[in-house]
mmCIF file of C-alpha atoms and ligand atoms in Angstrom:
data_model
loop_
_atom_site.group_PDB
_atom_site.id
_atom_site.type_symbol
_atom_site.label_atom_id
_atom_site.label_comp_id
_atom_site.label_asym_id
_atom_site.label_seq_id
_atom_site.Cartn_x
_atom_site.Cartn_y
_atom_site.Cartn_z
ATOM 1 C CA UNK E 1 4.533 -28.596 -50.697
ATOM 2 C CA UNK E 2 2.692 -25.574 -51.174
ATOM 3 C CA UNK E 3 3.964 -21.987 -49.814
ATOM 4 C CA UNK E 4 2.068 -21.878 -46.968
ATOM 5 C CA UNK E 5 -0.289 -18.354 -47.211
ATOM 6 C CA UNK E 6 0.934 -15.543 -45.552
ATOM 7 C CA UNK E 7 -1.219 -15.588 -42.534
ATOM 8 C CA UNK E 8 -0.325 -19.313 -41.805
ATOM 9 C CA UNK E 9 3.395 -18.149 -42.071
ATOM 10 C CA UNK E 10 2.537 -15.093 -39.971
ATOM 11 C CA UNK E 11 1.118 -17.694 -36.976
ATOM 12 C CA UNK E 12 3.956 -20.167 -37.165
ATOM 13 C CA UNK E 13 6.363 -17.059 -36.207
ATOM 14 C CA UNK E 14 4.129 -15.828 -33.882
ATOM 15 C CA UNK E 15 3.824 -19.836 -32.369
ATOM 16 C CA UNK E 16 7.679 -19.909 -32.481
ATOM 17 C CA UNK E 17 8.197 -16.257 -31.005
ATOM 18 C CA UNK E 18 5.975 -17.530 -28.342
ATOM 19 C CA UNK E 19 7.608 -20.956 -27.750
ATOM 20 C CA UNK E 20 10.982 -19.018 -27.007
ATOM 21 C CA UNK E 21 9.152 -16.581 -24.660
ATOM 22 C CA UNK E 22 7.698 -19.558 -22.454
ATOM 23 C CA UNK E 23 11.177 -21.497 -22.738
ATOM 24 C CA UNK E 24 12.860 -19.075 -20.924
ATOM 25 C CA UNK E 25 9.811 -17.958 -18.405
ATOM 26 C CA UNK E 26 10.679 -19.191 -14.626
ATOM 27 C CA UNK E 27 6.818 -18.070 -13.646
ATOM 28 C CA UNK E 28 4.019 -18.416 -16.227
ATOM 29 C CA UNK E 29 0.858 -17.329 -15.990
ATOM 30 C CA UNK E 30 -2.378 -18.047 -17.821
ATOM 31 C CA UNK E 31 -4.976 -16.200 -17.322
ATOM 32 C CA UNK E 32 -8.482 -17.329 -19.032
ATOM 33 C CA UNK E 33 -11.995 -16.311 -20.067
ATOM 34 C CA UNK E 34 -14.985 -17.558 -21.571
ATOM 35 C CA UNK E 35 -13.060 -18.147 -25.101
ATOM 36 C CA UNK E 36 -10.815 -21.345 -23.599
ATOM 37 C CA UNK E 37 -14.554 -23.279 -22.817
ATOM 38 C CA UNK E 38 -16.479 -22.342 -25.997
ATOM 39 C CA UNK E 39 -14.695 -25.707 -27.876
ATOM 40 C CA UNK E 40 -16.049 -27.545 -25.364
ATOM 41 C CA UNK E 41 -19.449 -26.656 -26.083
ATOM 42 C CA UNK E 42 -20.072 -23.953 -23.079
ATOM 43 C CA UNK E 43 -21.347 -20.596 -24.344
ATOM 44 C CA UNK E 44 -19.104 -17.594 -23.845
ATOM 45 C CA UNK E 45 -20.683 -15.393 -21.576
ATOM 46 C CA UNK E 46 -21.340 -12.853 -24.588
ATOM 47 C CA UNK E 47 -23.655 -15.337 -25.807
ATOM 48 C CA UNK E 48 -24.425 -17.813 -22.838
ATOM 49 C CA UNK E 49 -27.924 -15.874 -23.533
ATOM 50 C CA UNK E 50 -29.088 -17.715 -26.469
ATOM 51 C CA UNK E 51 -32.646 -18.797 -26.650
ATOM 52 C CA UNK E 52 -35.267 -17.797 -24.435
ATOM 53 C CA UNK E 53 -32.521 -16.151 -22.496
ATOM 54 C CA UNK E 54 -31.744 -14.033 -25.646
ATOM 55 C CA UNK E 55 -34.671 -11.188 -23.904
ATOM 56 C CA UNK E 56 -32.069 -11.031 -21.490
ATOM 57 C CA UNK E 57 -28.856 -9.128 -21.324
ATOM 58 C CA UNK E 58 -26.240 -11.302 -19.373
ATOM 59 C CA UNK E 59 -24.993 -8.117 -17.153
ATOM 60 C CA UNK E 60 -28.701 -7.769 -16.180
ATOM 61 C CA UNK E 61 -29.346 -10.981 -15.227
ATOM 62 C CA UNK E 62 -26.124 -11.962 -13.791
ATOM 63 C CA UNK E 63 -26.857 -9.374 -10.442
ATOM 64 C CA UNK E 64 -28.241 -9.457 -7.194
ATOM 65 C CA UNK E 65 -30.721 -6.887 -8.086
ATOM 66 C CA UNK E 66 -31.965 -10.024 -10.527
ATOM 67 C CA UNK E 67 -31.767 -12.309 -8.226
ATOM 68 C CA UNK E 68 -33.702 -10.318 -5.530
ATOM 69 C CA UNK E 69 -36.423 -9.777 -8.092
ATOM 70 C CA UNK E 70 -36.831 -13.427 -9.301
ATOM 71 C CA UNK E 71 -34.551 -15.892 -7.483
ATOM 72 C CA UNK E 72 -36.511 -18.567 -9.684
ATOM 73 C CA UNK E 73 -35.307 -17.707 -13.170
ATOM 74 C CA UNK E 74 -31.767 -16.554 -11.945
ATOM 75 C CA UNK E 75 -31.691 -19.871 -10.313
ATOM 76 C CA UNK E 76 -32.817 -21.519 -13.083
ATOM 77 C CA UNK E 77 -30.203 -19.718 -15.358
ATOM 78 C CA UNK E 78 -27.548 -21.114 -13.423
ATOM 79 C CA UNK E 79 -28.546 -24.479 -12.913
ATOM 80 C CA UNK E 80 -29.262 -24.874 -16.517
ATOM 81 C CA UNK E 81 -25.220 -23.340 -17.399
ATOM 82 C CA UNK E 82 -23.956 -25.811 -14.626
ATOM 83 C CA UNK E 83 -25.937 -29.197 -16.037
ATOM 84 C CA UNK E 84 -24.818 -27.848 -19.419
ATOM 85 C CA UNK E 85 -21.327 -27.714 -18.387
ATOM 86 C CA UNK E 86 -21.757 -31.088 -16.474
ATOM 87 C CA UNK E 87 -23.024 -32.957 -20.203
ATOM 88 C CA UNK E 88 -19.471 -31.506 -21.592
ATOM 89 C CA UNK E 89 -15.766 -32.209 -20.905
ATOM 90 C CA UNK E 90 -12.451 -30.093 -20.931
ATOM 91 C CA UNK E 91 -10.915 -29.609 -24.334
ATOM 92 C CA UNK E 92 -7.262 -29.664 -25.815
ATOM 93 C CA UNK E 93 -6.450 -26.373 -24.739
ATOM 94 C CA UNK E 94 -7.585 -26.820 -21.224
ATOM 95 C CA UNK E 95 -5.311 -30.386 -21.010
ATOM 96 C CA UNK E 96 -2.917 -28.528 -22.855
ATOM 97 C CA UNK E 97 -2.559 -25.563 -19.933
ATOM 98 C CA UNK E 98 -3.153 -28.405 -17.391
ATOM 99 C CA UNK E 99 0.381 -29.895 -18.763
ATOM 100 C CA UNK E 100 2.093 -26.672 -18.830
ATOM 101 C CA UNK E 101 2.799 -27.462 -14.658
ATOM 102 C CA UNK E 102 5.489 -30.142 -16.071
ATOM 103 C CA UNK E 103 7.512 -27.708 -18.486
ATOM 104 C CA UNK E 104 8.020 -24.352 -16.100
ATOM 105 C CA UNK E 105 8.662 -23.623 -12.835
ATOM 106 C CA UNK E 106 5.993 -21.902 -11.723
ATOM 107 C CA UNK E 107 2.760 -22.064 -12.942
ATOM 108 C CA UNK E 108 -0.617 -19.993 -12.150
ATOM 109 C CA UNK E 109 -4.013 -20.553 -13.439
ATOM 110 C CA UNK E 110 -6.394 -17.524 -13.328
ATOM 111 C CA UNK E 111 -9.519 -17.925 -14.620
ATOM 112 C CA UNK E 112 -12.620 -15.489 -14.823
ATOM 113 C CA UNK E 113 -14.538 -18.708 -16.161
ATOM 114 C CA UNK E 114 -17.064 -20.248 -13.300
ATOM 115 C CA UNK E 115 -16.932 -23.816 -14.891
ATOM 116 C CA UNK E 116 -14.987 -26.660 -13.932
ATOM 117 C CA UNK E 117 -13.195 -27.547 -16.906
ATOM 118 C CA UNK E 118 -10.002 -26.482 -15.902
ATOM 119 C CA UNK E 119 -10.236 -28.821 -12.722
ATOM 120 C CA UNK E 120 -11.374 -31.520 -14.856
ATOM 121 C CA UNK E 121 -8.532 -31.287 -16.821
ATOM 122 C CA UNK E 122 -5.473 -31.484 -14.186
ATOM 123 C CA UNK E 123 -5.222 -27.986 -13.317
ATOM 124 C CA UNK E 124 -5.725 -28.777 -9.764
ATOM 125 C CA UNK E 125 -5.876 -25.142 -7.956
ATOM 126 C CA UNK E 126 -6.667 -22.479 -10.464
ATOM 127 C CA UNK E 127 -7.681 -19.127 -9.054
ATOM 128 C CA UNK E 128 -11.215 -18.415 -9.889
ATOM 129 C CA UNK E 129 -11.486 -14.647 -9.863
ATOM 130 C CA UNK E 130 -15.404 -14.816 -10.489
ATOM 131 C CA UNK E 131 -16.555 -17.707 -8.138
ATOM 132 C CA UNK E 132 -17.975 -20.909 -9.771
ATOM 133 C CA UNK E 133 -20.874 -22.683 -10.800
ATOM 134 C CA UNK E 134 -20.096 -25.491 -8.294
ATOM 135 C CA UNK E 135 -19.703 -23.209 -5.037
ATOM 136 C CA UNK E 136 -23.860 -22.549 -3.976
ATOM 137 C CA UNK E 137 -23.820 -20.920 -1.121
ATOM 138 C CA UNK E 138 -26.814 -19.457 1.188
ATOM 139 C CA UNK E 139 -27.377 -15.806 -0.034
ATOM 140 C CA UNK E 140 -28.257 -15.363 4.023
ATOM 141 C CA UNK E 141 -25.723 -16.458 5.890
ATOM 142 C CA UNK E 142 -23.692 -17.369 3.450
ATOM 143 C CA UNK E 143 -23.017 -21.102 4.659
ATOM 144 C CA UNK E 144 -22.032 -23.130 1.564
ATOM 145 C CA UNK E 145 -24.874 -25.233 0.058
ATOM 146 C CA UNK E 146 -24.867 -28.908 -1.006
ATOM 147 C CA UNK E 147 -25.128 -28.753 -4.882
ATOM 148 C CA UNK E 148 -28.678 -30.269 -6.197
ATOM 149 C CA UNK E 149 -28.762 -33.857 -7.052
ATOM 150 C CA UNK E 150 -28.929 -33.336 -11.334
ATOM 151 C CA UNK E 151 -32.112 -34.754 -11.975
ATOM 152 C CA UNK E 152 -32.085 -36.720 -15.235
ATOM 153 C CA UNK E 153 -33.651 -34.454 -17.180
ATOM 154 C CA UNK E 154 -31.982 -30.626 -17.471
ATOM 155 C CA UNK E 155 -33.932 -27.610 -16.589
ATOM 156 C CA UNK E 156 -35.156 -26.961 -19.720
ATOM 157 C CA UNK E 157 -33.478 -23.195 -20.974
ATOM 158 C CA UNK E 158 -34.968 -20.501 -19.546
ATOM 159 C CA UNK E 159 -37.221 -22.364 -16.993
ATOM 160 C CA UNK E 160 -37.778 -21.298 -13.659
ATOM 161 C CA UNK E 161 -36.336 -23.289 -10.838
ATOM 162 C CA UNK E 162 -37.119 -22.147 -6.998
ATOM 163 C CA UNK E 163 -33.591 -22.232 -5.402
ATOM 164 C CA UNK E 164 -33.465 -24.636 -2.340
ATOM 165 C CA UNK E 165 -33.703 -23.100 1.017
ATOM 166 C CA UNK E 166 -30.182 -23.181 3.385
ATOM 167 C CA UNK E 167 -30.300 -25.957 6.225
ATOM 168 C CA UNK E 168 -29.111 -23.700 8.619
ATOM 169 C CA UNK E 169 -31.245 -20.201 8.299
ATOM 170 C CA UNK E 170 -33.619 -21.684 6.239
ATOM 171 C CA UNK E 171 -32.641 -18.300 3.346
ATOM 172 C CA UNK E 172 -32.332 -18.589 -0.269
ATOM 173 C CA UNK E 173 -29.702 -20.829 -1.937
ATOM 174 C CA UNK E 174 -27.640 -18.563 -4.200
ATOM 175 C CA UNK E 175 -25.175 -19.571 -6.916
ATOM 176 C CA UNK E 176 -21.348 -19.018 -6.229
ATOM 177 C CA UNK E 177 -20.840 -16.840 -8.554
ATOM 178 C CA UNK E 178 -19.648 -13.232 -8.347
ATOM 179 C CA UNK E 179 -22.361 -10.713 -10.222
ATOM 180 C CA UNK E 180 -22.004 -7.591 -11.549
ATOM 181 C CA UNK E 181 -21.692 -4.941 -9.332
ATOM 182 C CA UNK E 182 -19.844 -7.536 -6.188
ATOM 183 C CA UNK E 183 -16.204 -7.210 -5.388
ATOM 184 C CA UNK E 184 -14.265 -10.010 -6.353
ATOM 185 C CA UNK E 185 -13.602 -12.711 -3.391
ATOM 186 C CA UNK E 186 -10.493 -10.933 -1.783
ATOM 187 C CA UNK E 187 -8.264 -13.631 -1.810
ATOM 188 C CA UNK E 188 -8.337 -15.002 -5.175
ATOM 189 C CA UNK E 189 -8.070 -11.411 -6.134
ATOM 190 C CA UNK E 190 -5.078 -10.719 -4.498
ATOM 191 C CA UNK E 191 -3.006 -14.097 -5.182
ATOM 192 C CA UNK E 192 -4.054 -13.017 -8.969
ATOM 193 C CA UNK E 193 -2.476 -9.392 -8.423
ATOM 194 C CA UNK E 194 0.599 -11.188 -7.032
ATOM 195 C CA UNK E 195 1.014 -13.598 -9.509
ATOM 196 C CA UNK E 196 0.428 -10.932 -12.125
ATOM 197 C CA UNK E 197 3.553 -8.962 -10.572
ATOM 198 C CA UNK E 198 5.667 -11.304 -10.472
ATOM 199 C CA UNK E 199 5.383 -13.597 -13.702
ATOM 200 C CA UNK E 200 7.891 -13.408 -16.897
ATOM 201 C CA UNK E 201 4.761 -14.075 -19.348
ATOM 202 C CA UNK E 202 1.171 -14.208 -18.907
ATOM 203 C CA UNK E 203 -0.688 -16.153 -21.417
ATOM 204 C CA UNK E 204 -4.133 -14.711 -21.648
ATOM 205 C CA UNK E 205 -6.659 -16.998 -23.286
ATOM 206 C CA UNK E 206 -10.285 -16.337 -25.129
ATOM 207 C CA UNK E 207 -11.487 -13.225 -23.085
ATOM 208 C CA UNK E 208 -12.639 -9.738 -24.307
ATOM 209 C CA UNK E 209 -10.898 -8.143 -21.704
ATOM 210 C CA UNK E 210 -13.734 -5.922 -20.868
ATOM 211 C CA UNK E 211 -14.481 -7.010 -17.235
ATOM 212 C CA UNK E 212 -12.941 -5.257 -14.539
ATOM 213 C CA UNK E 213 -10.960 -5.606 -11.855
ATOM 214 C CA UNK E 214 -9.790 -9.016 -13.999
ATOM 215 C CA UNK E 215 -9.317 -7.603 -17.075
ATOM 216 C CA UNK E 216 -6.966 -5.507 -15.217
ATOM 217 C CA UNK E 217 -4.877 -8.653 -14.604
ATOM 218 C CA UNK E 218 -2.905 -8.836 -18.109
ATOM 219 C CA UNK E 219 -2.728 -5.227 -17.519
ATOM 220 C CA UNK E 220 -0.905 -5.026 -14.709
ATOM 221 C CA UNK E 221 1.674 -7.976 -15.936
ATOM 222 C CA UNK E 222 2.340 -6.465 -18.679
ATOM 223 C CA UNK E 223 3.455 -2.912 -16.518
ATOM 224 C CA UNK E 224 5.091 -5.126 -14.515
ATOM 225 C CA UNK E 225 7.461 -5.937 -17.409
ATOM 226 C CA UNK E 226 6.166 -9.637 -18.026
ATOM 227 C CA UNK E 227 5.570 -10.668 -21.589
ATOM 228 C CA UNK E 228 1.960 -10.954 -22.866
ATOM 229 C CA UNK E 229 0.936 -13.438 -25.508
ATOM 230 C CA UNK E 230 -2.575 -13.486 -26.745
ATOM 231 C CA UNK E 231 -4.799 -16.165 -27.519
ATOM 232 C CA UNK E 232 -8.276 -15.542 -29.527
ATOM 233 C CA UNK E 233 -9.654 -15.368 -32.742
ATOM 234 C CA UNK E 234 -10.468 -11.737 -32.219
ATOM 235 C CA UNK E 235 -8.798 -8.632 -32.091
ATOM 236 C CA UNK E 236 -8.980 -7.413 -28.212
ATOM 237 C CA UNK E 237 -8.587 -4.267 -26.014
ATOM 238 C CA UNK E 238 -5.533 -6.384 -24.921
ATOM 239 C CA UNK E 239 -3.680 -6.423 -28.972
ATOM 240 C CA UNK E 240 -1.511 -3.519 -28.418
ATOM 241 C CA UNK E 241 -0.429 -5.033 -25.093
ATOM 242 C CA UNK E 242 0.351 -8.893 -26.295
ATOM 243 C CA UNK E 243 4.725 -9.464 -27.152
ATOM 244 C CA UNK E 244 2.502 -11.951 -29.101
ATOM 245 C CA UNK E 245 -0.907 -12.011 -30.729
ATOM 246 C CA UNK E 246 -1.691 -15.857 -31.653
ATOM 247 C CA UNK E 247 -5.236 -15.110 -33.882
ATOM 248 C CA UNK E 248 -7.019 -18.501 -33.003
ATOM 249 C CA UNK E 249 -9.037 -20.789 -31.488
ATOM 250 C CA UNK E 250 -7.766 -22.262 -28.312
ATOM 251 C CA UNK E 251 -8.350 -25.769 -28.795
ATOM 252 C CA UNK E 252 -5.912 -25.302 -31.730
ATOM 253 C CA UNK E 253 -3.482 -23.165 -30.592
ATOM 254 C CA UNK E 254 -2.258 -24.096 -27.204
ATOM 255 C CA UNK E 255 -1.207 -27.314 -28.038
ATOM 256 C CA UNK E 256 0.483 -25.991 -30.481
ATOM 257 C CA UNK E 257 2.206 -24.014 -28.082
ATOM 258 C CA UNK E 258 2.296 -25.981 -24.957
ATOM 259 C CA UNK E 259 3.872 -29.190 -25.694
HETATM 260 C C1 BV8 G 1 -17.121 -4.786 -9.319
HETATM 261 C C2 BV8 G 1 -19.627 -14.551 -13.215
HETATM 262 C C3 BV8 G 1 -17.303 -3.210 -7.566
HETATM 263 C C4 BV8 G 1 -21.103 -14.514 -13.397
HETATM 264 C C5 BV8 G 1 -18.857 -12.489 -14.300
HETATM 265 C C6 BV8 G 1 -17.829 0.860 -16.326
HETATM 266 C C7 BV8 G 1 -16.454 0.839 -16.550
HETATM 267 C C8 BV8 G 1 -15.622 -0.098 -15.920
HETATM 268 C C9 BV8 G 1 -16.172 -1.029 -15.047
HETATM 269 C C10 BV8 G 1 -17.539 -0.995 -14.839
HETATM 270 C C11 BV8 G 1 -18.362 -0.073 -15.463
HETATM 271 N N1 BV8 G 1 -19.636 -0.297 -15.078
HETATM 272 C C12 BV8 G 1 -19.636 -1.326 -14.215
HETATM 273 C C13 BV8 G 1 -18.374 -1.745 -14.040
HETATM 274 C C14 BV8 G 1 -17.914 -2.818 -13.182
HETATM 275 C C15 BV8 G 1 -18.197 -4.173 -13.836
HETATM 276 C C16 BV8 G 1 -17.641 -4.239 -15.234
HETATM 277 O O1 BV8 G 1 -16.448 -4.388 -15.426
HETATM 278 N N2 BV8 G 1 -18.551 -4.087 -16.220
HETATM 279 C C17 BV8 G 1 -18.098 -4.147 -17.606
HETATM 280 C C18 BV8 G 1 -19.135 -4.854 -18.447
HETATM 281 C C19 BV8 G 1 -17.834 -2.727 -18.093
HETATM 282 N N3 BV8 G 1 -17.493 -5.122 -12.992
HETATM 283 C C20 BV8 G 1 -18.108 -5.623 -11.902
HETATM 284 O O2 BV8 G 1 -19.257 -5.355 -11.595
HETATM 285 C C21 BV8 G 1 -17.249 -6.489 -11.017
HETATM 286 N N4 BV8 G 1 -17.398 -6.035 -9.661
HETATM 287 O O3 BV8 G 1 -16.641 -3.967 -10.061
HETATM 288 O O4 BV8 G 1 -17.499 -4.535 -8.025
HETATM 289 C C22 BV8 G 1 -17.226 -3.343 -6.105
HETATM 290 C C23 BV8 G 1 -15.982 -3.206 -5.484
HETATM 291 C C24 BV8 G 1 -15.924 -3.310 -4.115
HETATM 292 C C25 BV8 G 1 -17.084 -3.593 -3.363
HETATM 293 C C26 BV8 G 1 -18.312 -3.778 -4.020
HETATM 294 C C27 BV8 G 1 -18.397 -3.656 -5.402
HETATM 295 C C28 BV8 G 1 -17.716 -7.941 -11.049
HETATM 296 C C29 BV8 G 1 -17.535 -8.492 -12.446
HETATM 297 C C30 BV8 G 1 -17.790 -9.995 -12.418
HETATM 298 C C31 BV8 G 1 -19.078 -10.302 -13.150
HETATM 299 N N5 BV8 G 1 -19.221 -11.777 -13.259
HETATM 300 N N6 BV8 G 1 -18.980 -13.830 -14.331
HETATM 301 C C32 BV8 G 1 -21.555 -15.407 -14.511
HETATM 302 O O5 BV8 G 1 -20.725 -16.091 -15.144
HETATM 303 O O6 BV8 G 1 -22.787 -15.434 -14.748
HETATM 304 S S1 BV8 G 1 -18.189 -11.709 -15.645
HETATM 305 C C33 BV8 G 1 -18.325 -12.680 -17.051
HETATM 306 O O7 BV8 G 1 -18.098 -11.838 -18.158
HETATM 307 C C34 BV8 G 1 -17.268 -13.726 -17.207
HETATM 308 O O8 BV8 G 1 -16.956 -14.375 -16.012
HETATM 309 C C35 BV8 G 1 -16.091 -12.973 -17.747
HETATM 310 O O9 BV8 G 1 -15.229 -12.569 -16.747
HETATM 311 C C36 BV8 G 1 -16.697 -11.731 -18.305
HETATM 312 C C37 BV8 G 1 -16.313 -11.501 -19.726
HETATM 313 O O10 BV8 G 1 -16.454 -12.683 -20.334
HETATM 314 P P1 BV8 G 1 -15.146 -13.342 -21.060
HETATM 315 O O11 BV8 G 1 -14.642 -14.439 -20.216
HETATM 316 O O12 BV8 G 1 -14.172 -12.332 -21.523
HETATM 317 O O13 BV8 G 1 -15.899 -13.928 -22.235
HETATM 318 P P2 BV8 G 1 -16.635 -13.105 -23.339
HETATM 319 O O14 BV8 G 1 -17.865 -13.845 -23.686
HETATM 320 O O15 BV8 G 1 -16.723 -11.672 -22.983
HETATM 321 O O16 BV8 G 1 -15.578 -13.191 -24.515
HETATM 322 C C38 BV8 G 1 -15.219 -14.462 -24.985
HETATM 323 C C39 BV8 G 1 -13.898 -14.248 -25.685
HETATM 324 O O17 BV8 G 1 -13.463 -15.507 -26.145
HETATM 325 C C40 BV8 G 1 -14.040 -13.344 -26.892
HETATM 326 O O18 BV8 G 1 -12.963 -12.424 -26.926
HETATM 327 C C41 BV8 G 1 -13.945 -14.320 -28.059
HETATM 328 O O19 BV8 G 1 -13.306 -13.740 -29.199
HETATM 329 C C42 BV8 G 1 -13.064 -15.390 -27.487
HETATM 330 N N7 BV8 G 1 -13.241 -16.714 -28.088
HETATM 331 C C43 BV8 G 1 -14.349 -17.249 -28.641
HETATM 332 N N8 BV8 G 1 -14.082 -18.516 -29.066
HETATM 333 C C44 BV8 G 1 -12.784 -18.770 -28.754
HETATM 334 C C45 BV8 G 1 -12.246 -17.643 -28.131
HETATM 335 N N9 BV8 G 1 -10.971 -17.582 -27.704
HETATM 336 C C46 BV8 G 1 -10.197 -18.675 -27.907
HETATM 337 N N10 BV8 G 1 -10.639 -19.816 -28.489
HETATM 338 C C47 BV8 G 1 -11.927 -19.889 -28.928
HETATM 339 N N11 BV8 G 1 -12.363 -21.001 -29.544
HETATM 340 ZN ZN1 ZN G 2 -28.386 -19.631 5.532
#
């Protein structure tokens, strides 16, 4: 039995310190980014633009000034993240949040992720602060949109698919997404700010914390006096913030954590 190395050492406190912090908690959040999907096989959003897309800079492309310019390869974009996410399925740390709801109180998903693994998983009403890939609605009159049959073969990355034209008004199909430079859909926003007020500890999960108004989320917990612990292999805006920094890979770490 070897002495484990110091950093291993350092992580089982840090997985112990955080245990005790979610024992106690009556309302738990976990709030979640790109970082919780990557296991599973779904880019993170830093580098969802690999490939063809690499000419591409994601905050560019993911905008209605994009979309307005060539509805064909934003459509495309998204169609080829949602198939992508369709071929993969939730990992251990997603089934590990989604059995969280059994061992506190309260429990309340936030995610700025658009995917579905979460659902697909047993989480059955997180808050998605930035829309999702499965929501197409008409960019006219906004009337939600019947999701395309997925043909057998993918759009290939980086091809150009038209977007299918709304029943009703006969406008542009848009994924239901929210781009750069749109406010966040009010509600989820605000049941996020409420939750984030009220918690004892908000677990934040594998995201840079660089997109705002979510990032502000862990923010505002934390001034709010909850506990933060941090999951993610990187250091983060949000370190000096987290009770807890857990240096990690999701997939690896919450079940640590969770069960
Ligand atoms: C708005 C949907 C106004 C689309 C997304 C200057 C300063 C401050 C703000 C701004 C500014 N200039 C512009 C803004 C506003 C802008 C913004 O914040 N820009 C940033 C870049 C500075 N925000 C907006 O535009 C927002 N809207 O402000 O509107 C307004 C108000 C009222 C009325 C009208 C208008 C809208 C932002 C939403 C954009 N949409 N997604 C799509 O998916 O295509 S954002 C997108 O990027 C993701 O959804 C996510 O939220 C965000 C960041 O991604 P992350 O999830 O954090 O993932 P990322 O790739 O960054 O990082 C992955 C992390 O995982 C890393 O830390 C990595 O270490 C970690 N990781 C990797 N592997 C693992 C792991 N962790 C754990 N386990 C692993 N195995
Ligand atoms: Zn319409």
């Amino acid at each position: 039995w070897e002495h484990p190395a110091p950093d291993e050492e350092h992580t089982e406190m840090a997985l112990s310190d955080a245990a005790k912090l979610l024992q106690k908690a009556r309302h738990v959040v976990v709030f979640t980014g790109a970082g919780i999907s990557a296991e599973s096989g779904v880019a993170t959003f830093r580098d969802a633009l690999t490939g063809l897309w690499s000419r591409f800079d994601a905050q560019s492309l993911a905008t209605p000034q994009a979309f307005a310019e060539d509805p064909d390869l934003v459509w495309g974009w998204y169609e080829w993240r949602r198939q992508q996410v369709q071929q993969v399925r939730p990992n251990h740390g997603h089934l590990a949040v989604a059995r969280l709801k059994d061992h506190v109180p309260q429990l309340t998903v936030i995610t700025q992720n658009v995917d579905d693994l979460h659902e697909r998983a047993g989480s059955d009403t997180p808050t998605h602060l930035h829309g999702s890939l499965f929501a197409p609605r008409c960019a006219t009159c906004s009337r939600p949109a019947p999701l395309p049959a997925t043909t057998e073969e993918q759009p290939a990355e980086g091809s150009r698919v038209p977007p299918p034209r709304c029943a009703h008004c006969a406008g542009p199909v848009r994924p239901g997404v929210v781009w750069f430079g749109e406010a966040l859909p009010e509600q989820a926003l605000e049941s996020a700010v409420r939750a984030a007020s009220s918690c004892d500890v908000l677990l934040t999960v594998g995201t840079s914390g660089l997109v705002y108004p979510a990032a502000e989320i862990p923010r505002l917990a934390a001034r709010s006096g909850a506990a933060v612990i941090q999951v993610n292999p990187q250091p983060t805006p949000l370190d000096p913030l987290a009770a807890v920094n857990l240096p990690g890979p999701a997939a690896e770490l919450l079940p640590a954590l969770l069960t």
